[in-house]
Structures are given as C-alpha cells and as structure tokens.
Coordinates of C-alpha atoms and ligand atoms in Angstrom, one line a residue:
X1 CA 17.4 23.4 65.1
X2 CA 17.3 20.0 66.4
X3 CA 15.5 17.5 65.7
X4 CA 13.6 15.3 68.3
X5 CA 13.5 12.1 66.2
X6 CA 11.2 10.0 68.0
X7 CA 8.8 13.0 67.7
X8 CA 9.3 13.4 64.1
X9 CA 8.3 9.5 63.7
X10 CA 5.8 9.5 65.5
X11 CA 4.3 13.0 63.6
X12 CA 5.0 11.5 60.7
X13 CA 3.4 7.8 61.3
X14 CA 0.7 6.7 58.5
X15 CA 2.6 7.2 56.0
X16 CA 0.9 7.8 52.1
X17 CA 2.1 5.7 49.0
X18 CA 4.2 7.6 47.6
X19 CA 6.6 9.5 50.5
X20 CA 7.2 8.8 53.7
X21 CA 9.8 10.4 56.2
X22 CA 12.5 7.7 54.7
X23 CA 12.4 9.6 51.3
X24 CA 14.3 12.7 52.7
X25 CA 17.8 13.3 54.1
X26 CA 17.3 14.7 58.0
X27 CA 20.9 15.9 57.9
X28 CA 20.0 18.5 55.1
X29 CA 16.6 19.8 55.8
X30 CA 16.6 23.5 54.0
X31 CA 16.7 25.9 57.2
X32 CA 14.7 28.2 55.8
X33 CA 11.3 27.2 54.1
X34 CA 9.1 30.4 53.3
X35 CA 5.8 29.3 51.5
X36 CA 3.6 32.0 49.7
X37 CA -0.1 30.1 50.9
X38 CA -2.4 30.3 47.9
X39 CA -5.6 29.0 46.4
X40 CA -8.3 30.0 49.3
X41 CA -10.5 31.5 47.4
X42 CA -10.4 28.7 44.8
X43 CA -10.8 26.0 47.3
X44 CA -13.6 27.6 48.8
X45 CA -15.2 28.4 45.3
X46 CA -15.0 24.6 44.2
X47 CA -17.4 23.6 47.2
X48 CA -20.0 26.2 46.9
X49 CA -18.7 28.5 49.7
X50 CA -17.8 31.8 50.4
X51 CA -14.3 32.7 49.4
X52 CA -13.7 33.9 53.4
X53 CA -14.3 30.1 54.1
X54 CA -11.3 29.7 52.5
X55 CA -9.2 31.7 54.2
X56 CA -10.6 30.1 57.5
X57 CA -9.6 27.1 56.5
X58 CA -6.1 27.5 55.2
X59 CA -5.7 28.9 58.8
X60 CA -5.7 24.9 59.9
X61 CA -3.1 24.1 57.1
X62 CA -0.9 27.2 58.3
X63 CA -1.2 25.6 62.3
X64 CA 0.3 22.0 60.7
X65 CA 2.8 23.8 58.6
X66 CA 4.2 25.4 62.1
X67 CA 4.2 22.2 63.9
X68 CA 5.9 20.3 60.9
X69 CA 8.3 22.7 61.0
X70 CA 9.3 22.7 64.5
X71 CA 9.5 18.9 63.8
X72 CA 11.7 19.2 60.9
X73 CA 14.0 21.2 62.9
X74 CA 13.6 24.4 60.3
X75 CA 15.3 26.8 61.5
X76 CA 12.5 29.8 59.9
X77 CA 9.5 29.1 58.2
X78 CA 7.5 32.6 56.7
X79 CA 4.5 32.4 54.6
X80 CA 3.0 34.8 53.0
X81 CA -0.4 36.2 54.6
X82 CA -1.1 39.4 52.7
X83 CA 0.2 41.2 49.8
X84 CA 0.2 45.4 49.6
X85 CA -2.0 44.4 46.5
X86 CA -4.6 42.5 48.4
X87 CA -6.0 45.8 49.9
X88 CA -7.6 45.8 46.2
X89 CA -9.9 42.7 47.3
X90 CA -13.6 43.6 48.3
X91 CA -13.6 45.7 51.4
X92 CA -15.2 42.9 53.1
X93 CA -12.8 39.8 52.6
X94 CA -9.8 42.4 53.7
X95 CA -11.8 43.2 57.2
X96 CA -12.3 39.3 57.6
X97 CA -8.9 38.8 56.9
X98 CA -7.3 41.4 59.2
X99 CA -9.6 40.0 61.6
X100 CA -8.6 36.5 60.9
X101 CA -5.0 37.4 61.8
X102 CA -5.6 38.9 64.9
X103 CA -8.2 36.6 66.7
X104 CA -5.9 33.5 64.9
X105 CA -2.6 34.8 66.7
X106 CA -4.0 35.4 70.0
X107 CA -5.4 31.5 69.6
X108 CA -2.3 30.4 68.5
X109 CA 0.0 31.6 71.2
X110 CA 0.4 28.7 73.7
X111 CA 1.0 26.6 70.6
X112 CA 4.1 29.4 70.0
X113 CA 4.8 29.0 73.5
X114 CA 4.5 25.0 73.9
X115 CA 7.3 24.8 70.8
X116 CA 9.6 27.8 71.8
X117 CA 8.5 29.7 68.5
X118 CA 9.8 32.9 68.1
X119 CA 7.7 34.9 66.3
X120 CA 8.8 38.2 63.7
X121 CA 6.8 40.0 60.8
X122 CA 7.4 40.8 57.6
X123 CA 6.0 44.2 55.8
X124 CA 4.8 47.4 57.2
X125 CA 2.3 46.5 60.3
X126 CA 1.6 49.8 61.5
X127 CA -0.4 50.9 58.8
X128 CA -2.9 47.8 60.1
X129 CA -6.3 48.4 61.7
X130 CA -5.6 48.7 65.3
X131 CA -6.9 45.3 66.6
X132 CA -4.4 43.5 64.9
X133 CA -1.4 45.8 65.1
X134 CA -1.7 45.8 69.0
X135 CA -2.1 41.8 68.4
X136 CA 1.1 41.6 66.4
X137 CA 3.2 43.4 68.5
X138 CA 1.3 42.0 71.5
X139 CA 2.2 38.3 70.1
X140 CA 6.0 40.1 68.9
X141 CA 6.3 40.6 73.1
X142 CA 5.1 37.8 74.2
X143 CA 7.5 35.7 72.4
X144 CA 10.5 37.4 72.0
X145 CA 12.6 35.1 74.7
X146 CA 11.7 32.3 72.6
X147 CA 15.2 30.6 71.4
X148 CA 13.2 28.1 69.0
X149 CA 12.4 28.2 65.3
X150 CA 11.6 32.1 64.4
X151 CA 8.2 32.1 62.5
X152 CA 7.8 34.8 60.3
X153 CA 4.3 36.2 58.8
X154 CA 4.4 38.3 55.9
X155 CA 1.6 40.7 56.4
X156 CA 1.2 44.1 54.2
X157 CA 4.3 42.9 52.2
X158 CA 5.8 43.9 49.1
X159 CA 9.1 43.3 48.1
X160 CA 9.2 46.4 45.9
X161 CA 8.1 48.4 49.0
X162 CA 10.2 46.6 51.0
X163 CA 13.4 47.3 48.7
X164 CA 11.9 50.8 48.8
X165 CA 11.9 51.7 51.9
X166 CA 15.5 50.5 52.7
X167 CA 17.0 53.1 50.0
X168 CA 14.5 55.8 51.8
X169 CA 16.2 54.6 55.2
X170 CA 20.3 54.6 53.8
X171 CA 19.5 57.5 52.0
X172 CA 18.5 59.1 55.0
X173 CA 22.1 57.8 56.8
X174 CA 23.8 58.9 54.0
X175 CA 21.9 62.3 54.5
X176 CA 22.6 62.5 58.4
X177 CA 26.5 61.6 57.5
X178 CA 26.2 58.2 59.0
X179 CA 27.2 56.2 56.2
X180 CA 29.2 57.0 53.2
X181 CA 27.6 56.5 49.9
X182 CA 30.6 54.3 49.3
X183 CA 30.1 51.9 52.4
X184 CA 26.6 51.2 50.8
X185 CA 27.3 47.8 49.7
X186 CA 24.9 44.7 49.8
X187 CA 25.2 43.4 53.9
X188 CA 23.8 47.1 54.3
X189 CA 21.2 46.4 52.2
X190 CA 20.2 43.5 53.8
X191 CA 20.6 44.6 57.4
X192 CA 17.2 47.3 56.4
X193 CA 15.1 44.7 54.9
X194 CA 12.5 43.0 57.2
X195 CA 14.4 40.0 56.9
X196 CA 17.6 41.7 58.0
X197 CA 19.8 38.7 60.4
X198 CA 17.5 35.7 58.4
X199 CA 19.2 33.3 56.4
X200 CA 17.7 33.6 53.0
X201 CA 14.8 31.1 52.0
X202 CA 16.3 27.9 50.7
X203 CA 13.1 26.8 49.2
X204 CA 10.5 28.3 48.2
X205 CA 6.7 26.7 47.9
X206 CA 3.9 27.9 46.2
X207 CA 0.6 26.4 46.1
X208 CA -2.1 26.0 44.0
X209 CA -0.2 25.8 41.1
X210 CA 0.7 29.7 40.2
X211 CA 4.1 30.1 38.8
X212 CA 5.2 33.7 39.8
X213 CA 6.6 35.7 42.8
X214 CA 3.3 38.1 43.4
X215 CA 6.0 40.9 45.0
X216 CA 7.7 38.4 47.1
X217 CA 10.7 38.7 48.6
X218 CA 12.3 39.8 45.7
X219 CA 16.3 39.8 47.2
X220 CA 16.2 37.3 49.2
X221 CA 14.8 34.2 46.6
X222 CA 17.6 35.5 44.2
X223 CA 18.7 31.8 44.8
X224 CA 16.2 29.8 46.3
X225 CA 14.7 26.7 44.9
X226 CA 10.9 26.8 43.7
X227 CA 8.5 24.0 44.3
X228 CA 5.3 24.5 42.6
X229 CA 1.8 22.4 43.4
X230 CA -1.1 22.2 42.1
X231 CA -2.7 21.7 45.7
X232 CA -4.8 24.5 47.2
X233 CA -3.4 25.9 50.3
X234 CA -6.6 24.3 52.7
X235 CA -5.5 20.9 51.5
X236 CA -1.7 21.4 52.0
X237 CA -0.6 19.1 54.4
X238 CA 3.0 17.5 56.2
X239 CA 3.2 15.3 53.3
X240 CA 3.3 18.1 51.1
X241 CA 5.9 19.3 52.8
X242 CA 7.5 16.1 52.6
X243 CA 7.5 16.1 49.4
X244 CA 8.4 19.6 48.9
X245 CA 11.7 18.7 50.5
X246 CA 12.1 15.7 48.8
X247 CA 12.2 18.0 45.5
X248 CA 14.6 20.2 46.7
X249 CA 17.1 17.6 48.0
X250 CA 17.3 16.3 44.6
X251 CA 18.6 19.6 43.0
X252 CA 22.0 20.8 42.0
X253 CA 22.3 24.1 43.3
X254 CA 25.3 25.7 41.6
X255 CA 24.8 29.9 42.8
X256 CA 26.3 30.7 39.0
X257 CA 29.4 28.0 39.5
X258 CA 29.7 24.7 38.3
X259 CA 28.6 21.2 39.6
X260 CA 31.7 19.2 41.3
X261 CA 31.4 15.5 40.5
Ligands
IPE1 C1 -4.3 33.1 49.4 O1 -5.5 32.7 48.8 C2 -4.6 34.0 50.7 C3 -4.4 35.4 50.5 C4 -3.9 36.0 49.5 C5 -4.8 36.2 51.6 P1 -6.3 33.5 47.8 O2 -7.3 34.3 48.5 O3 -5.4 34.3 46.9 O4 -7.0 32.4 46.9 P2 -7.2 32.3 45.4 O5 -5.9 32.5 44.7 O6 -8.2 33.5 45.1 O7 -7.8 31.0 45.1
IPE2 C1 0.0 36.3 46.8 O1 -1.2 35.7 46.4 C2 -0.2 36.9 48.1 C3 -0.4 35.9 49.2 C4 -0.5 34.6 49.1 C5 -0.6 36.5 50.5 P1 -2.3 36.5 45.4 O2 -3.4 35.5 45.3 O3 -2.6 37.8 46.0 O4 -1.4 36.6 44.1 P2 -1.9 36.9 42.6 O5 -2.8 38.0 42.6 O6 -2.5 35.6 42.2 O7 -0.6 37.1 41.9
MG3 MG1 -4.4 33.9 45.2

C-alpha cells in the first residue's frame, strides 16, 4: 500500500532512545505482518486485576496496531484473537471475550471506514454465539468495497482445523468429479485455506515472550520470520512494531537457497 509520508512522521513524532522511524527501510516494509496478541491475562494478573481486564485492554494496543499499519503501508495485518483451544478457558472469560469482539467491532467501524480497511476472518465463525457472528459478517458487509489494507482477525482458529477442513473440502471435489486427485497440488491447497488469495505472513510477532505457534497458521509461516518479545500484548505499542521491523530487515532470508553476496 502506499505510504502517506508526512502522516507516517507525524505518527511517529516523539521518538524513544533506542528506534525511531529512521532505523527502518520504508521501501521494504514486510506486506504482511500477522501478530499472535498474547500476555492479557498476565498483564492483568501483575496489577491485581481480573484477567478480563486484560483482554480489555489489549483491545487499545490492537486499535494502534491497525492504525500503525495503515501508516506503514502493510498491505494485511492478522492477529490472532481466539484459538479452538481457548473454548477450554472458564466459561466466563470466553462469554466476555465473544462479547468483547462483537461490541469492539461495531466500535471500531468508522475507524475501518476512515482508513479504507478491508476487513476478512480467519477460522470457523459460524459456530460463534449469534451476537457476534451477525457482527462479523455485519462488519464483513460493511466493508467489503474497501480497496485499503485487508485486516484479518483470527477468531475460532486452528491451523490443524483449518488444514482439516481443506482436505474434507478437495476430498469432496474429488468425490463430485470436479478435481482429479492428480490436479491436487499446493495453489489448490491454498486456494481452501482461510487465507486463500493472501500473501503469506512475512513476519511473524509474538508477544509476551512465548516461543511456539499455539496452532497458528501452520502453512502459511512455513517461511516467515519470528520476532519474539517479552512485552505483554496491553503494553505493545508502534514502537514495538518499529522495532519488530527493524529485526526483520536485518535478516537473510534464503527459502532453502543460498545467500548472494
Ligand atoms: C491473549 O492473552 C488473548 C487470548 C488468548 C484471547 P492471554 O489471555 O492468553 O494472556 P496470558 O497468556 O494468559 O497472559
Ligand atoms: C494463543 O495464545 C492464542 C491467541 C493469542 C489467541 P494462548 O495463550 O491461547 O496460547 P498458549 O495456551 O499459551 O499456547
Ligand atoms: Mg496466552
């Protein structure tokens, strides 16, 4: 996507010690960022409050992590929102969280509007309480004619299910004669995931300092840089991203080959 420069300086004025916008490359800004949001709970938990609190306020850090990438120019950020394993948590924090989404979203809209988001879901979001199924595909409406940066929320997602339910859906061409077992080959894959017409995440954060994948997107990081921090997800800010990007413009990326000098 573009980037409005004066914007971006201006966004980015008050600069920390130790990165500012100087310290990355514009002209190779990853175009897809996908960030699995953790450490709510533990955030919450180190000042005494509920672990929902948590939730409510990574919903701020979430909201800045749009906006800085609109003004990055990214061309899809995702996060990840909720796991098929976090039905597991306490009935309660799942019914605050599912109500979280919804009433967040609807909030959120003219901000999706103002920037030309496009918004898209990852996982299976019919098997949601109603409210915020009909406010997904409410907010899916809304801002389909959007040409900007496509955010994408990973809600009910698992990669395994995900991977799943593409063989169920070729096996089921492949059982109706519409595809030959021997046309299956890895753009049909891709083209049932959720992600299917994405480009694949170029970096990938995770906060709070876990080092795994949690069932995330299990194809599509097959080559995506990691950045690990140990800050909690509430506290995750536009410098983090900063620096995030900063980390993954110093890599070599080789996909299996070699480095050219
Ligand atoms: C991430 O924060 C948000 C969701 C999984 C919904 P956590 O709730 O996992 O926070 P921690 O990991 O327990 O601190
Ligand atoms: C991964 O975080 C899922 C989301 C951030 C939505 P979890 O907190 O559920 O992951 P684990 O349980 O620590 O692996
Ligand atoms: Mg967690």
């Amino acid at each position: 996507m573009q980037i409005d420069e004066k914007k971006l300086a201006e966004y980015y004025s008050g600069a920390p010690d130790d990165i500012s916008l100087d310290d990355v490359d514009l002209t190779r800004i990853p175009r897809h960022v996908s960030i699995i949001m953790d450490g709510n709970g533990r955030w919450a938990q180190a000042r005494g409050l509920d672990r929902t609190k948590g939730h409510v306020a990574g919903v701020d850090s979430l909201r800045e992590a749009v906006t800085t990438s609109v003004r990055l120019g990214l061309d899809v950020l995702s996060v990840y929102a909720f796991s098929t394993e976090n039905w597991k948590r306490p009935q309660r924090e799942v019914d605050m969280l599912m109500h979280l989404f919804a009433t967040t979203l609807l909030k959120e809209l003219p901000l999706f509007h103002q920037e030309n988001v496009r918004l898209r879901f990852f996982g299976d979001i019919e098997a949601l309480p109603a409210q915020t199924r009909n406010v997904f595909e409410e907010g899916l409406d809304e801002t389909a004619d959007h040409t900007g940066m496509t955010f994408a929320l990973a809600v009910n997602y698992g990669a395994r299910a995900e991977l799943t339910r593409a063989a169920r859906l070729i096996a089921q061409d492949v059982a109706a004669g519409i595809v030959q077992p021997q046309d299956v080959d890895q753009a049909l894959v891709e083209s049932h995931l959720y992600t299917a017409g994405l480009p694949d995440p170029e970096l990938l954060i995770r906060t709070s300092g876990e080092q795994r994948l949690s069932n995330y997107l299990l194809w599509q990081l097959a080559y995506t840089e990691f950045y690990v921090t140990p800050v909690m997800w509430p506290d995750f800010s536009r410098w983090d991203m900063l620096r995030a990007i900063r980390s993954f413009q110093g890599r070599h990326r080789r996909f299996g080959g070699v480095v050219s000098a």
